[in-house]
PDB file of C-alpha atoms in Angstrom:
ATOM      1  CA  UNK B 302     119.641 103.351  96.400  1.00 37.00           C
ATOM      2  CA  UNK B 303     115.970 102.763  95.866  1.00 41.00           C
ATOM      3  CA  UNK B 304     114.266  99.459  96.364  1.00 43.00           C
ATOM      4  CA  UNK B 305     111.309  98.467  94.250  1.00 46.00           C
ATOM      5  CA  UNK B 306     109.415  95.220  94.614  1.00 48.00           C
ATOM      6  CA  UNK B 307     107.775  93.650  91.580  1.00 49.00           C
ATOM      7  CA  UNK B 308     105.701  90.633  92.595  1.00 46.00           C
ATOM      8  CA  UNK B 309     108.346  88.071  93.562  1.00 37.00           C
ATOM      9  CA  UNK B 310     111.529  89.998  92.895  1.00 44.00           C
ATOM     10  CA  UNK B 311     113.167  93.018  94.428  1.00 43.00           C
ATOM     11  CA  UNK B 312     115.575  95.188  92.507  1.00 53.00           C
ATOM     12  CA  UNK B 313     117.711  98.040  93.684  1.00 56.00           C
ATOM     13  CA  UNK B 314     117.875 100.969  91.334  1.00 65.00           C
ATOM     14  CA  UNK B 315     120.002 104.065  91.677  1.00 71.00           C
ATOM     15  CA  UNK B 316     118.880 107.356  90.164  1.00 74.00           C
ATOM     16  CA  UNK B 317     120.719 110.617  90.574  1.00 73.00           C
ATOM     17  CA  UNK B 318     118.733 113.253  92.425  1.00 73.00           C
ATOM     18  CA  UNK B 319     119.106 115.487  89.378  1.00 82.00           C
ATOM     19  CA  UNK B 320     116.684 113.286  87.393  1.00 87.00           C
ATOM     20  CA  UNK B 321     113.954 113.687  89.984  1.00 87.00           C
ATOM     21  CA  UNK B 322     114.773 117.367  90.461  1.00 87.00           C
ATOM     22  CA  UNK B 323     114.315 117.988  86.746  1.00 90.00           C
ATOM     23  CA  UNK B 324     111.167 115.849  86.483  1.00 90.00           C
ATOM     24  CA  UNK B 325     109.493 117.684  89.352  1.00 93.00           C
ATOM     25  CA  UNK B 326     111.016 121.140  88.835  1.00 93.00           C
ATOM     26  CA  UNK B 327     107.845 122.863  87.613  1.00 94.00           C
ATOM     27  CA  UNK B 328     105.692 121.290  90.296  1.00 94.00           C
ATOM     28  CA  UNK B 329     108.165 122.230  93.020  1.00 94.00           C
ATOM     29  CA  UNK B 330     108.304 125.819  91.797  1.00 94.00           C
ATOM     30  CA  UNK B 331     104.498 125.983  91.698  1.00 95.00           C
ATOM     31  CA  UNK B 332     103.992 124.657  95.235  1.00 94.00           C
ATOM     32  CA  UNK B 333     107.229 125.945  96.780  1.00 95.00           C
ATOM     33  CA  UNK B 334     109.806 123.612  98.328  1.00 91.00           C
ATOM     34  CA  UNK B 335     108.113 123.222 101.742  1.00 93.00           C
ATOM     35  CA  UNK B 336     104.719 122.433 100.258  1.00 95.00           C
ATOM     36  CA  UNK B 337     106.234 120.162  97.627  1.00 95.00           C
ATOM     37  CA  UNK B 338     107.908 118.166 100.401  1.00 94.00           C
ATOM     38  CA  UNK B 339     104.407 117.557 101.789  1.00 94.00           C
ATOM     39  CA  UNK B 340     103.260 116.371  98.359  1.00 94.00           C
ATOM     40  CA  UNK B 341     106.197 113.946  98.080  1.00 93.00           C
ATOM     41  CA  UNK B 342     105.451 112.510 101.528  1.00 93.00           C
ATOM     42  CA  UNK B 343     101.754 112.001 100.788  1.00 93.00           C
ATOM     43  CA  UNK B 344     100.188 108.571 100.514  1.00 94.00           C
ATOM     44  CA  UNK B 345      97.274 108.197  98.110  1.00 95.00           C
ATOM     45  CA  UNK B 346      94.865 105.299  97.648  1.00 95.00           C
ATOM     46  CA  UNK B 347      93.085 105.212  94.285  1.00 96.00           C
ATOM     47  CA  UNK B 348      90.027 102.988  94.098  1.00 95.00           C
ATOM     48  CA  UNK B 349      88.840 102.322  90.566  1.00 95.00           C
ATOM     49  CA  UNK B 350      91.401 102.486  87.762  1.00 95.00           C
ATOM     50  CA  UNK B 351      89.235 102.959  84.702  1.00 90.00           C
ATOM     51  CA  UNK B 352      88.644 106.134  82.722  1.00 89.00           C
ATOM     52  CA  UNK B 353      89.094 108.543  85.619  1.00 94.00           C
ATOM     53  CA  UNK B 354      91.282 106.597  88.043  1.00 95.00           C
ATOM     54  CA  UNK B 355      93.999 105.703  85.525  1.00 94.00           C
ATOM     55  CA  UNK B 356      94.317 109.308  84.351  1.00 93.00           C
ATOM     56  CA  UNK B 357      94.333 110.699  87.890  1.00 96.00           C
ATOM     57  CA  UNK B 358      96.947 108.213  89.073  1.00 96.00           C
ATOM     58  CA  UNK B 359      99.157 108.940  86.089  1.00 95.00           C
ATOM     59  CA  UNK B 360      99.143 112.645  86.943  1.00 95.00           C
ATOM     60  CA  UNK B 361      99.640 112.071  90.680  1.00 97.00           C
ATOM     61  CA  UNK B 362     102.812 110.064  90.095  1.00 96.00           C
ATOM     62  CA  UNK B 363     104.131 112.582  87.568  1.00 95.00           C
ATOM     63  CA  UNK B 364     103.558 115.408  90.018  1.00 95.00           C
ATOM     64  CA  UNK B 365     105.442 114.066  93.003  1.00 95.00           C
ATOM     65  CA  UNK B 366     103.271 111.586  94.898  1.00 96.00           C
ATOM     66  CA  UNK B 367     105.732 108.815  95.746  1.00 92.00           C
ATOM     67  CA  UNK B 368     103.507 106.306  97.536  1.00 94.00           C
ATOM     68  CA  UNK B 369     100.283 105.048  95.958  1.00 95.00           C
ATOM     69  CA  UNK B 370      98.003 102.071  96.470  1.00 95.00           C
ATOM     70  CA  UNK B 371      95.979 101.023  93.413  1.00 96.00           C
ATOM     71  CA  UNK B 372      92.760  99.059  93.948  1.00 95.00           C
ATOM     72  CA  UNK B 373      90.502  97.674  91.223  1.00 95.00           C
ATOM     73  CA  UNK B 374      88.775  94.325  90.804  1.00 96.00           C
ATOM     74  CA  UNK B 375      88.610  94.462  87.013  1.00 95.00           C
ATOM     75  CA  UNK B 376      90.746  93.247  84.148  1.00 96.00           C
ATOM     76  CA  UNK B 377      91.626  95.037  80.929  1.00 94.00           C
ATOM     77  CA  UNK B 378      89.453  94.087  77.958  1.00 95.00           C
ATOM     78  CA  UNK B 379      89.421  95.234  74.367  1.00 95.00           C
ATOM     79  CA  UNK B 380      86.299  97.264  75.089  1.00 93.00           C
ATOM     80  CA  UNK B 381      87.976  99.083  77.991  1.00 89.00           C
ATOM     81  CA  UNK B 382      91.176 100.131  76.180  1.00 89.00           C
ATOM     82  CA  UNK B 383      89.670 103.429  75.047  1.00 88.00           C
ATOM     83  CA  UNK B 384      89.123 104.517  78.670  1.00 87.00           C
ATOM     84  CA  UNK B 385      92.515 103.668  80.123  1.00 86.00           C
ATOM     85  CA  UNK B 386      95.294 106.209  80.071  1.00 86.00           C
ATOM     86  CA  UNK B 387      98.045 103.596  79.865  1.00 88.00           C
ATOM     87  CA  UNK B 388      96.751 100.185  78.778  1.00 89.00           C
ATOM     88  CA  UNK B 389      97.410  98.782  75.320  1.00 90.00           C
ATOM     89  CA  UNK B 390      96.841  95.477  73.519  1.00 94.00           C
ATOM     90  CA  UNK B 391      99.565  93.681  75.453  1.00 93.00           C
ATOM     91  CA  UNK B 392      97.650  94.367  78.686  1.00 92.00           C
ATOM     92  CA  UNK B 393      94.385  92.710  77.611  1.00 95.00           C
ATOM     93  CA  UNK B 394      93.580  90.035  80.168  1.00 96.00           C
ATOM     94  CA  UNK B 395      95.785  91.581  82.882  1.00 95.00           C
ATOM     95  CA  UNK B 396      94.414  93.264  85.955  1.00 96.00           C
ATOM     96  CA  UNK B 397      93.994  97.020  85.707  1.00 96.00           C
ATOM     97  CA  UNK B 398      95.944  97.476  88.946  1.00 96.00           C
ATOM     98  CA  UNK B 399      98.988  95.477  87.800  1.00 96.00           C
ATOM     99  CA  UNK B 400      99.058  97.031  84.309  1.00 95.00           C
ATOM    100  CA  UNK B 401      98.886 100.543  85.746  1.00 96.00           C
ATOM    101  CA  UNK B 402     101.565  99.769  88.334  1.00 96.00           C
ATOM    102  CA  UNK B 403     103.869  98.459  85.597  1.00 94.00           C
ATOM    103  CA  UNK B 404     103.398 101.621  83.567  1.00 94.00           C
ATOM    104  CA  UNK B 405     103.819 103.990  86.516  1.00 95.00           C
ATOM    105  CA  UNK B 406     107.063 102.303  87.537  1.00 95.00           C
ATOM    106  CA  UNK B 407     108.373 102.824  84.010  1.00 93.00           C
ATOM    107  CA  UNK B 408     107.809 106.570  84.510  1.00 93.00           C
ATOM    108  CA  UNK B 409     108.935 106.867  88.141  1.00 93.00           C
ATOM    109  CA  UNK B 410     110.698 103.652  89.209  1.00 92.00           C
ATOM    110  CA  UNK B 411     111.621 105.066  92.627  1.00 91.00           C
ATOM    111  CA  UNK B 412     107.982 105.196  93.733  1.00 93.00           C
ATOM    112  CA  UNK B 413     106.328 102.775  96.145  1.00 94.00           C
ATOM    113  CA  UNK B 414     103.276 101.464  94.282  1.00 96.00           C
ATOM    114  CA  UNK B 415     101.069  98.666  95.563  1.00 94.00           C
ATOM    115  CA  UNK B 416      98.581  97.026  93.189  1.00 96.00           C
ATOM    116  CA  UNK B 417      95.596  95.137  94.543  1.00 94.00           C
ATOM    117  CA  UNK B 418      93.133  93.253  92.349  1.00 95.00           C
ATOM    118  CA  UNK B 419      90.054  93.100  94.537  1.00 94.00           C
ATOM    119  CA  UNK B 420      86.664  94.749  94.793  1.00 92.00           C
ATOM    120  CA  UNK B 421      86.470  97.532  97.361  1.00 93.00           C
ATOM    121  CA  UNK B 422      83.407  97.169  99.547  1.00 89.00           C
ATOM    122  CA  UNK B 423      82.435  97.655 103.159  1.00 89.00           C
ATOM    123  CA  UNK B 424      83.269  94.100 104.186  1.00 88.00           C
ATOM    124  CA  UNK B 425      86.936  94.342 103.093  1.00 87.00           C
ATOM    125  CA  UNK B 426      87.598  98.084 103.402  1.00 88.00           C
ATOM    126  CA  UNK B 427      89.561  97.708 106.650  1.00 88.00           C
ATOM    127  CA  UNK B 428      91.780  95.041 105.119  1.00 87.00           C
ATOM    128  CA  UNK B 429      92.440  96.962 101.892  1.00 89.00           C
ATOM    129  CA  UNK B 430      93.192 100.172 103.776  1.00 87.00           C
ATOM    130  CA  UNK B 431      95.002  98.584 106.731  1.00 85.00           C
ATOM    131  CA  UNK B 432      98.609  99.492 106.001  1.00 77.00           C
ATOM    132  CA  UNK B 433     100.215 102.566 107.452  1.00 67.00           C
ATOM    133  CA  UNK B 434     100.801 105.467 105.096  1.00 61.00           C
TER     134      UNK B 434
END
């Protein structure tokens, strides 16, 4: 069973290992099983979820990273839709972090994804990066 929290609710979702095995089969064969285990156990923090960050995060999750923290202070606007890899009209007005988290969980619902809508700067870096990977 996998537990996924979505704001105020927690749901338990069961997925057969065969789904994940198939999804990650090419990546696992490229890296080898031992190295792919390291990839799956990695923890990545992505700061800035615009044109580059949204694309990078999308590929990280699709290639086996199971724990990601998303940080961006900004909200999706009509003028930013062309730079996001996942946002669409329904996301306008939502935070980039929450919209990306929603999308990523639709691709890989077993992943642990934290979304933070805040600006990353020296004065709050310790707080934003304080959790244990």
